[in-house]
XYZ file of C-alpha atoms in Angstrom:
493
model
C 0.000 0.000 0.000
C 2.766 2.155 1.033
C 4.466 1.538 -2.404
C 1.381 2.148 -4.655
C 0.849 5.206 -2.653
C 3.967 6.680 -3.120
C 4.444 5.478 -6.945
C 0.857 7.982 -7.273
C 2.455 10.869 -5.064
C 5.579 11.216 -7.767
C 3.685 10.253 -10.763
C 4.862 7.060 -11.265
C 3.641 4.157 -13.159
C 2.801 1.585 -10.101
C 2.837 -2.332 -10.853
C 0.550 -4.413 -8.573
C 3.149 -7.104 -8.816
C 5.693 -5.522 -7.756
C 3.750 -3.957 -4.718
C 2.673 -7.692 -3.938
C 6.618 -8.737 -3.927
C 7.831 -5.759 -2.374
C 5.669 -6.600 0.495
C 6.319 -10.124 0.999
C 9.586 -9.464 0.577
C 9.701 -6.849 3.587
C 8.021 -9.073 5.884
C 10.157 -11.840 5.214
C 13.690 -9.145 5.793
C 11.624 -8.487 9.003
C 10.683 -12.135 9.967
C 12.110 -14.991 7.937
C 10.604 -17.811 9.394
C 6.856 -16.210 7.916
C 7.978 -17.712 4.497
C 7.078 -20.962 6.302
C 3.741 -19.445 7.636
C 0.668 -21.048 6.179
C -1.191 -18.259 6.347
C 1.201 -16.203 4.679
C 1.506 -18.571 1.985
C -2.001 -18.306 1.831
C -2.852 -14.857 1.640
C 0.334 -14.547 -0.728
C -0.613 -17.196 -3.274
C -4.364 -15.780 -3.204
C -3.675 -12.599 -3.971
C -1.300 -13.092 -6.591
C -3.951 -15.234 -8.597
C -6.427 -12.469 -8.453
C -3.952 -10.341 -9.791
C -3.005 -13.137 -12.641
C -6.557 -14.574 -13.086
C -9.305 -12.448 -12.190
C -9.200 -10.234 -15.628
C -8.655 -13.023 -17.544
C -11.517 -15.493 -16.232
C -14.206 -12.351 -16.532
C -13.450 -11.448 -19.961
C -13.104 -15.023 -21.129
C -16.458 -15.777 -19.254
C -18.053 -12.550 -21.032
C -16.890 -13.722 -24.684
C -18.402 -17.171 -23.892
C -21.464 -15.667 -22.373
C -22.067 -12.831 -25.541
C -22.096 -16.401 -27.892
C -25.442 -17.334 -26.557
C -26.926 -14.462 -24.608
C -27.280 -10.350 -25.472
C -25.526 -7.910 -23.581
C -27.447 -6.838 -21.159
C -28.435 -10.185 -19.910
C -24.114 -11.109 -20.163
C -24.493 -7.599 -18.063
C -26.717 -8.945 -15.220
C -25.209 -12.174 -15.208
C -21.774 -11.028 -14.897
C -23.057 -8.552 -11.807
C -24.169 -11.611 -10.581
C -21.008 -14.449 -10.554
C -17.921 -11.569 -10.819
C -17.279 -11.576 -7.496
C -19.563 -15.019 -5.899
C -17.955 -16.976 -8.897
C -15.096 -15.736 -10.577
C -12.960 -13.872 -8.243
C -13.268 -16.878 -5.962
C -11.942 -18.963 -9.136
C -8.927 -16.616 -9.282
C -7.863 -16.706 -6.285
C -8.227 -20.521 -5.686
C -5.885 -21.308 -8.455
C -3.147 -21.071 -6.330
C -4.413 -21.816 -3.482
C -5.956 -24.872 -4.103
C -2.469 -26.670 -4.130
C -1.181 -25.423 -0.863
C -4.270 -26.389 0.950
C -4.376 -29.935 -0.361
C -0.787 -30.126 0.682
C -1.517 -28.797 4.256
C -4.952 -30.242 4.503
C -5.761 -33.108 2.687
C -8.975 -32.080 1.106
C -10.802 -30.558 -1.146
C -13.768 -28.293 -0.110
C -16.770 -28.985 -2.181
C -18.604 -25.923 -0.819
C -16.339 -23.180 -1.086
C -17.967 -21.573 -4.155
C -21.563 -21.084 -2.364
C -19.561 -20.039 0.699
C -17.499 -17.469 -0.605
C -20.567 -15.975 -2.208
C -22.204 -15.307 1.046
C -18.809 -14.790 2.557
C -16.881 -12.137 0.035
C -19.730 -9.511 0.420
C -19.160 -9.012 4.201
C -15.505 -8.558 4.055
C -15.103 -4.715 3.002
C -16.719 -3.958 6.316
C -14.575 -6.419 8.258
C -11.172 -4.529 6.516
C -12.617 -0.599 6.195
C -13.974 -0.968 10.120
C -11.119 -3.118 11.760
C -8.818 -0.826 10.046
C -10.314 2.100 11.426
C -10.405 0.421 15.031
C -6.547 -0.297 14.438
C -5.865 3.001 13.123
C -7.974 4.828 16.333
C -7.144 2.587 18.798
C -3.364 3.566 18.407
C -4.631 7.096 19.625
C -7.191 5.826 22.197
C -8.761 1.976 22.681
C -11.616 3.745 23.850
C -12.636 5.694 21.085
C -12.107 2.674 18.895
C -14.636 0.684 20.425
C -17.137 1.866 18.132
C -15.405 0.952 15.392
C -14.414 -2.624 16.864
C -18.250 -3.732 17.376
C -18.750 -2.608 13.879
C -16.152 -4.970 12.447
C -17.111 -7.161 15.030
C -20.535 -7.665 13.490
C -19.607 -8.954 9.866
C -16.757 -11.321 11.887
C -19.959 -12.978 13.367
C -21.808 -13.055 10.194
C -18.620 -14.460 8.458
C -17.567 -17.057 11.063
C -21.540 -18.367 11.966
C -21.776 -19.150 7.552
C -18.435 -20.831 7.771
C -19.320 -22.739 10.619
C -22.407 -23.581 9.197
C -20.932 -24.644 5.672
C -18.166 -26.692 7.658
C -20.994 -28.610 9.153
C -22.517 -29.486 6.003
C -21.570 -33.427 5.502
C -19.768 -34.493 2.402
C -18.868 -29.996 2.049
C -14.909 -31.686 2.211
C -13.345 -34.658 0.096
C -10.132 -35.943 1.993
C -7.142 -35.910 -0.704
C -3.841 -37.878 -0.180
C -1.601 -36.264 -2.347
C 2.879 -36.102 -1.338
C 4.485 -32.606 -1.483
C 5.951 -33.273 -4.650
C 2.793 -33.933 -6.475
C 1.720 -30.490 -5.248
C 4.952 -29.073 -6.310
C 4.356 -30.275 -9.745
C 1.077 -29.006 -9.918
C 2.572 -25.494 -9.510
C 5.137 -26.400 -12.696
C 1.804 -27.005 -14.392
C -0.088 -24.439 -13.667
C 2.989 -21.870 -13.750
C 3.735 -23.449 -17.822
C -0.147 -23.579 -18.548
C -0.490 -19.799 -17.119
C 2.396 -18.423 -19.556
C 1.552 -20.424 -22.596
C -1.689 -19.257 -22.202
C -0.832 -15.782 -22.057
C 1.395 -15.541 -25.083
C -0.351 -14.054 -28.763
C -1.463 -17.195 -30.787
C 0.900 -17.922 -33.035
C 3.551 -17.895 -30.767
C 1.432 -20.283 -28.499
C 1.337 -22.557 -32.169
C 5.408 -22.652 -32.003
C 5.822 -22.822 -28.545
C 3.366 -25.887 -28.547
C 5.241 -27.367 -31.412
C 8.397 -26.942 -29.845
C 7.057 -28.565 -26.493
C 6.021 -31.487 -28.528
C 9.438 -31.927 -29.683
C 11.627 -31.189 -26.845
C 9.509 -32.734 -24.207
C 11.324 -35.678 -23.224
C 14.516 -32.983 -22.693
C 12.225 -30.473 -20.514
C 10.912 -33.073 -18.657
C 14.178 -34.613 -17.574
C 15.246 -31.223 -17.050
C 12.158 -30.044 -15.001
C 12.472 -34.129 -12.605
C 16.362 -32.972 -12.254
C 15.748 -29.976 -10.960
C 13.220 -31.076 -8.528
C 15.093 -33.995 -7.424
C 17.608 -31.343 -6.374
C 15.535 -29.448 -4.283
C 13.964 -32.118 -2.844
C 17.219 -33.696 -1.678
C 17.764 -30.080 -0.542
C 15.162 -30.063 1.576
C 15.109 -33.477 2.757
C 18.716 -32.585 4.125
C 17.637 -29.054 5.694
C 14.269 -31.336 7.646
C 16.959 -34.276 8.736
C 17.313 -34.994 12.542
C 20.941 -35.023 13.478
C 21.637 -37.549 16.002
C 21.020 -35.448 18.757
C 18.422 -34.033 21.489
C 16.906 -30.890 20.592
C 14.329 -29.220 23.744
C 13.156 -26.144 22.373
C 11.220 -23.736 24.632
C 8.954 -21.654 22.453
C 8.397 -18.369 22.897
C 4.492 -18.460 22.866
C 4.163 -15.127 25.201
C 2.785 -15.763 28.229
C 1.884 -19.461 28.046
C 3.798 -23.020 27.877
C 4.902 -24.977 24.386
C 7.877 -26.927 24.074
C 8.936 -28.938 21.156
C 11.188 -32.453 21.615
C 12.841 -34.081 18.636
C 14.689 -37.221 19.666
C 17.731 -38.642 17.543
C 16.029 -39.933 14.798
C 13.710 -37.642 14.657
C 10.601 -38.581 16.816
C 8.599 -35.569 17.882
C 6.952 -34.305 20.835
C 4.616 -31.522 21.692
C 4.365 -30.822 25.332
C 1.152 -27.759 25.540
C 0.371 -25.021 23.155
C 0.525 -21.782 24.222
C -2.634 -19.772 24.146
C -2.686 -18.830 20.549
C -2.857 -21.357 17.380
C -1.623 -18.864 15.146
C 1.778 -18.128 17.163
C 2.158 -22.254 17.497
C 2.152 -22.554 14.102
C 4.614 -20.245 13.272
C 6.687 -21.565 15.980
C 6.251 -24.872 14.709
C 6.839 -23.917 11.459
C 10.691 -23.416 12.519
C 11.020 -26.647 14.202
C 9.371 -29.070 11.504
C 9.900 -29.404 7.712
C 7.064 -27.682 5.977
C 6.275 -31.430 4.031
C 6.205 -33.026 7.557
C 2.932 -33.535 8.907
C 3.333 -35.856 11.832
C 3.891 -35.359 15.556
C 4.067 -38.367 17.338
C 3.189 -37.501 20.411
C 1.366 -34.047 22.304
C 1.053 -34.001 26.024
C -1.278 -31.474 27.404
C -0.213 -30.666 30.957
C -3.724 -29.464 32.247
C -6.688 -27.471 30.588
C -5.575 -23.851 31.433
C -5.662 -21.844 27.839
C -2.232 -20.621 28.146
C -1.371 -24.037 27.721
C -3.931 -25.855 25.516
C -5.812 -22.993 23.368
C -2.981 -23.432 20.802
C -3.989 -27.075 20.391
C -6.782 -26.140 18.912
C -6.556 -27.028 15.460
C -3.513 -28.845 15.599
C -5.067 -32.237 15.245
C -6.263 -30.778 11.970
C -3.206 -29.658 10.866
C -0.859 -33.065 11.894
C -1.399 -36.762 12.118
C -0.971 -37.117 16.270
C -1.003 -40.806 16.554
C -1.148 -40.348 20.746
C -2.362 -37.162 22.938
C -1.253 -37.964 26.780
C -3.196 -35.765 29.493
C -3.939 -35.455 33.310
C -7.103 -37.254 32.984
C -9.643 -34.135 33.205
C -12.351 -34.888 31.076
C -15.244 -32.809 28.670
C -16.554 -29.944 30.663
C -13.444 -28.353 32.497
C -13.543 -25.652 29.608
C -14.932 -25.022 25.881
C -11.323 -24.648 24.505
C -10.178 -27.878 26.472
C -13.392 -29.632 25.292
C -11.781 -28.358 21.761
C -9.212 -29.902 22.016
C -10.167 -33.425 23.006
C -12.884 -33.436 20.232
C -10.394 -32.435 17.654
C -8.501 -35.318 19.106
C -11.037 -37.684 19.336
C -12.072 -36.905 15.356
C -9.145 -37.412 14.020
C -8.511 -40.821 15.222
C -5.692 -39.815 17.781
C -6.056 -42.053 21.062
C -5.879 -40.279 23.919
C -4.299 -41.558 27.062
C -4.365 -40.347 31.136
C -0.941 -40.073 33.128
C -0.578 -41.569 35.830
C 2.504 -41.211 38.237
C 4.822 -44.614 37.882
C 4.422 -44.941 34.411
C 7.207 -44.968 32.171
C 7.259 -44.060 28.017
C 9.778 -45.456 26.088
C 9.892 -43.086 22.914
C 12.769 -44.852 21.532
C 16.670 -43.584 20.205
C 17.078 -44.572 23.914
C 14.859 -41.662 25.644
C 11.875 -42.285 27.625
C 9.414 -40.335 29.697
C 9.090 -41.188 33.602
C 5.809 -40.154 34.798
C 5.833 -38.183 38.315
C 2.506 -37.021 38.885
C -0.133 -36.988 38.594
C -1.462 -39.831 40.777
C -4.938 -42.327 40.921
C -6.453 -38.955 42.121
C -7.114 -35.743 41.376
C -7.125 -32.439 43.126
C -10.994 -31.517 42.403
C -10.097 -27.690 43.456
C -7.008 -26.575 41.890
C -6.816 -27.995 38.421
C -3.107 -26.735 38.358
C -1.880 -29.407 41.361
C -3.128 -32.417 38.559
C -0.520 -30.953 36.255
C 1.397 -33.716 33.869
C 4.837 -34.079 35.139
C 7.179 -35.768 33.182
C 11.153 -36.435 33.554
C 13.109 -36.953 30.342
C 15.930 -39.150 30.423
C 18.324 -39.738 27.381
C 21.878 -41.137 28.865
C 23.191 -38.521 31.650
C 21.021 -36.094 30.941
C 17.828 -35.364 32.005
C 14.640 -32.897 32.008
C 11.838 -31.939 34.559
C 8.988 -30.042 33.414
C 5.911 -29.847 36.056
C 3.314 -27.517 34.138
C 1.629 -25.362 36.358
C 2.196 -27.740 39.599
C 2.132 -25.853 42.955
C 3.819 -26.292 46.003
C 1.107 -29.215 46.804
C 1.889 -30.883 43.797
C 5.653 -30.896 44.673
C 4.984 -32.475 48.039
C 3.442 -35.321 47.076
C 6.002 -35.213 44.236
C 8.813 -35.179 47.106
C 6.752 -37.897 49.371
C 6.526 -40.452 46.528
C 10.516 -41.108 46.256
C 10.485 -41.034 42.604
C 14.006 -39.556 40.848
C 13.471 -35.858 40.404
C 17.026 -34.938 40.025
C 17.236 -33.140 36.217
C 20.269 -31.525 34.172
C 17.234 -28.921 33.215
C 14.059 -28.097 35.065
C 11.409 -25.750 33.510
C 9.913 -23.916 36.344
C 6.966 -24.807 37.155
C 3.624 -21.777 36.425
C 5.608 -19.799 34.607
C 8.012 -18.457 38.030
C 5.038 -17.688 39.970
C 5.930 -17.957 43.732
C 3.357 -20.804 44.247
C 6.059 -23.091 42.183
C 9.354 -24.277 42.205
C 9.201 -23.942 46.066
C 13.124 -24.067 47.740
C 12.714 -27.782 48.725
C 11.737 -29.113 45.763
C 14.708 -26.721 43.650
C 16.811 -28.821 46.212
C 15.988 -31.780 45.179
C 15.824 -31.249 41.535
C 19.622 -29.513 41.635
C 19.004 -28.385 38.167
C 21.965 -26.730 36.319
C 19.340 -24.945 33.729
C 16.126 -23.325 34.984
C 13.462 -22.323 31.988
C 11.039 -19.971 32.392
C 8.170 -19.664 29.938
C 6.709 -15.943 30.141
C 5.333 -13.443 28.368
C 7.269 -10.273 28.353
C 5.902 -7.111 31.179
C 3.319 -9.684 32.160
C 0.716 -8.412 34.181
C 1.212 -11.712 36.731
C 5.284 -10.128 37.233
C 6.780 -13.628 35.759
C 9.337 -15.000 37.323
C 8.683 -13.870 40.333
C 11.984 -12.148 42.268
C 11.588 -14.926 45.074
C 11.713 -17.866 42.121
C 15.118 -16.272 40.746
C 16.532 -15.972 44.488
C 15.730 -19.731 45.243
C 16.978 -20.488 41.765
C 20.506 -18.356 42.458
C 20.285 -19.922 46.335
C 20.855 -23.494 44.603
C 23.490 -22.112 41.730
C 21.340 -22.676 38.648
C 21.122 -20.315 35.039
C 17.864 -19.113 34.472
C 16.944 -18.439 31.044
C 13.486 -17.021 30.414
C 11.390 -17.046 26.854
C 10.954 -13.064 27.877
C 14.521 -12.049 27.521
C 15.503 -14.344 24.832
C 13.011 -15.834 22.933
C 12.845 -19.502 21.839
C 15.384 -21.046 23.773
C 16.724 -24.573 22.629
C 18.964 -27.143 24.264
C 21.193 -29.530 22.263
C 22.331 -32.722 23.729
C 24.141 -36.199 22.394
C 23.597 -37.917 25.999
C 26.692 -36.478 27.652
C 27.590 -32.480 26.816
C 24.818 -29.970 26.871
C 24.575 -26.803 25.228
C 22.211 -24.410 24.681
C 20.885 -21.070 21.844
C 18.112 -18.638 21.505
C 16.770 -17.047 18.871
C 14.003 -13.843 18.484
């Protein structure tokens, strides 16, 4: 916008293309990792068909249309399926691809729905801009504003609900990423023969006809390359990776084991920043996780879930045994599980998971039973062991929780402990720190949270005992690298 605007203020000729490029290329300078972004992709892909497609599908639809009909019935009819119809067409050109890659399916419906949908979206862009633009003066007098935008949200979410509801509106699709990557070559060589005069479409099709066997082996060369590219960049390494994502103020942490084995301990609170996190720890063709433990059914640690079970084949989801009812976003999550096929399994202290690569999960809490009053004291509690070096993570277990932890006799001792609530002074209490001796404390927290995470009393005990704390807040993502023996540790924004 910015671009087009200023390409008018000098007089300039302005190219939607290269506003579209120019864009995507200064949010990837800013943030590289939204190249892998699904919604990015997305939005991208969509809005450069409209700007390849939508001309070209109305005034081929018009010539077709003025063969059989007069022009002013082509007139009304084109009024009619522009924008319902065609513009939809456009932009699912390029979509379409991407979403069978990421989704598996094909919706069946999304012509009717985008024709009830697409009229309602000026007023959720001109309004929510306007709240965006008057809020950065004063939240109050962009209220207004909000309820108006607000109102079409509603509209547009209740009709997609609705559609989504609609049995057969989705046909499942099992296609790899490299049939979707040819598709693009397709669609990329049908899109510029197409758009080249006719007679030089008549050579260029004769010369295709000739030289295909060449261009072909050319074209399987070149993606053989960049598959064996990527392959190598998506590769596990032999080693234990813990990454801490920075999910604001919540809980997520990502496990890949030696060979590659993956494991999702919460969510955060917000799908859309657990994708993108997750879109720097997995290979964009990689669609698996084999196992997600949800802690307990606060939001700041299961809301992210959401639609995860959507998105990846989860073949096991481990929790503390709460069942429907302790929340609508928790009830979310265990009926996305329970849809997709994924089993879904209680903890119970004593337990032991062998994952495999020689790492396994030692269950510490919770027990048989479960604290009916303070849903954080059920929390999942898991040590990691993988040769000498180990892991505690507690969730959002309180000082009762750690207790009973202490009374059982189970190993607690851990190379790394993630501090339990996010630093809050009802955790990681000074006997329990002494029992864990951790070298490495983690704390997950949102920067100037409004709860003051860590608290100063959690970073005393956690000096009093000699550990490093490194917090999500103050360095982002925070990863630790292990072959069994040595330890290390990075961050990244």
């Amino acid at each position: 916008s910015i671009y087009l605007v200023a390409a008018r203020w000098m007089g300039r000729p302005n190219y939607a293309f290269a506003s579209l490029f120019l864009a995507g290329w200064l949010m990837t300078l800013i943030r590289p990792f939204t190249l892998w972004d699904v919604g990015f992709q997305l939005s991208f892909t969509a809005t450069l068909g409209l700007m390849l497609y939508a001309d070209g599908l109305t005034q081929w639809t018009r010539r077709q249309l003025l063969r059989v009909a007069d022009r002013q019935t082509v007139r009304q009819i084109m009024a009619v399926i522009s924008e319902a119809v065609l513009i939809t067409l456009a932009a699912q050109i390029l979509t379409l691809p991407l979403m069978i890659g990421y989704f598996r399916q094909i919706s069946l419906i999304s012509l009717p729905a985008n024709a009830l949908i697409l009229p309602a979206q000026p007023g959720v862009m001109i309004w929510g801009g306007l709240a965006t633009l008057v809020g950065m003066i004063s939240p109050l007098l962009a209220q207004p504003f909000a309820w108006a935008a607000w109102l079409f949200l509603t509209y547009t979410i209740s009709l997609v609900r609705m559609f989504a509801r609609v049995p057969g509106a989705a046909v499942p699709v099992d296609v790899s990423w490299t049939a979707v990557i040819f598709i693009y070559i397709f669609i990329g060589a049908a899109t510029w023969l197409i758009i080249q005069p006719p007679e030089k479409r008549a050579r260029w099709a004769g010369l295709l006809r000739q030289n295909l066997s060449q261009k072909a082996a050319l074209a399987l060369t070149g993606m053989a390359a960049l598959l064996v590219i990527s392959w190598n960049n998506g590769q596990a390494d032999g080693k234990l990776h813990i990454a801490f994502l920075n999910v604001g103020q919540g809980d997520a942490t990502f496990i890949q084991t030696p060979s590659g084995r993956q494991i999702l301990i919460d969510g955060g609170l917000y799908p859309s920043v657990l994708n993108d996190q997750l879109g720097r720890q997995i290979p964009f063709w990689d669609k698996e996780i084999d196992l997600v433990i949800a802690t307990h059914p606060d939001a700041d640690h299961v809301s992210g879930l959401a639609d995860l079970f959507d998105r990846y084949r989860i073949p096991t989801l481990i929790t503390d045994g709460e069942g429907l009812g302790e929340s609508p976003i928790y009830d979310a999550v265990l009926q996305g599980a329970e849809a997709n096929g994924t089993e879904i399994r209680r903890a119970v202290a004593g337990e032991t998971i062998e994952i495999g690569d020689g790492v396994r999960l030692e269950i510490v809490h919770p027990g048989d039973t479960l604290n009916e009053e303070n849903r954080n004291e059920n929390s999942v509690s898991m040590r990691l062991v993988y040769g000498e070096f180990t892991y505690l993570f507690t969730g959002d277990a309180e000082q009762e929780a750690e207790q009973t932890m202490l009374a059982n006799g189970r190993p607690l001792n851990a190379v790394v402990f993630k501090a339990g609530h996010h630093g809050s002074n009802s955790s990681s209490s000074a006997p329990f720190l002494q029992a864990v001796r951790p070298q490495i404390i983690i704390v997950s927290a949102g920067k100037d949270n409004k709860f003051g995470h860590p608290r100063p009393e959690v970073l005393q005990r956690a000096q009093d005992i000699g550990a490093t704390v490194l917090r999500t807040d103050e360095l982002g993502t925070i990863e630790v690298v292990t072959d069994g023996r040595t330890m290390w540790w990075q961050a990244r924004p």
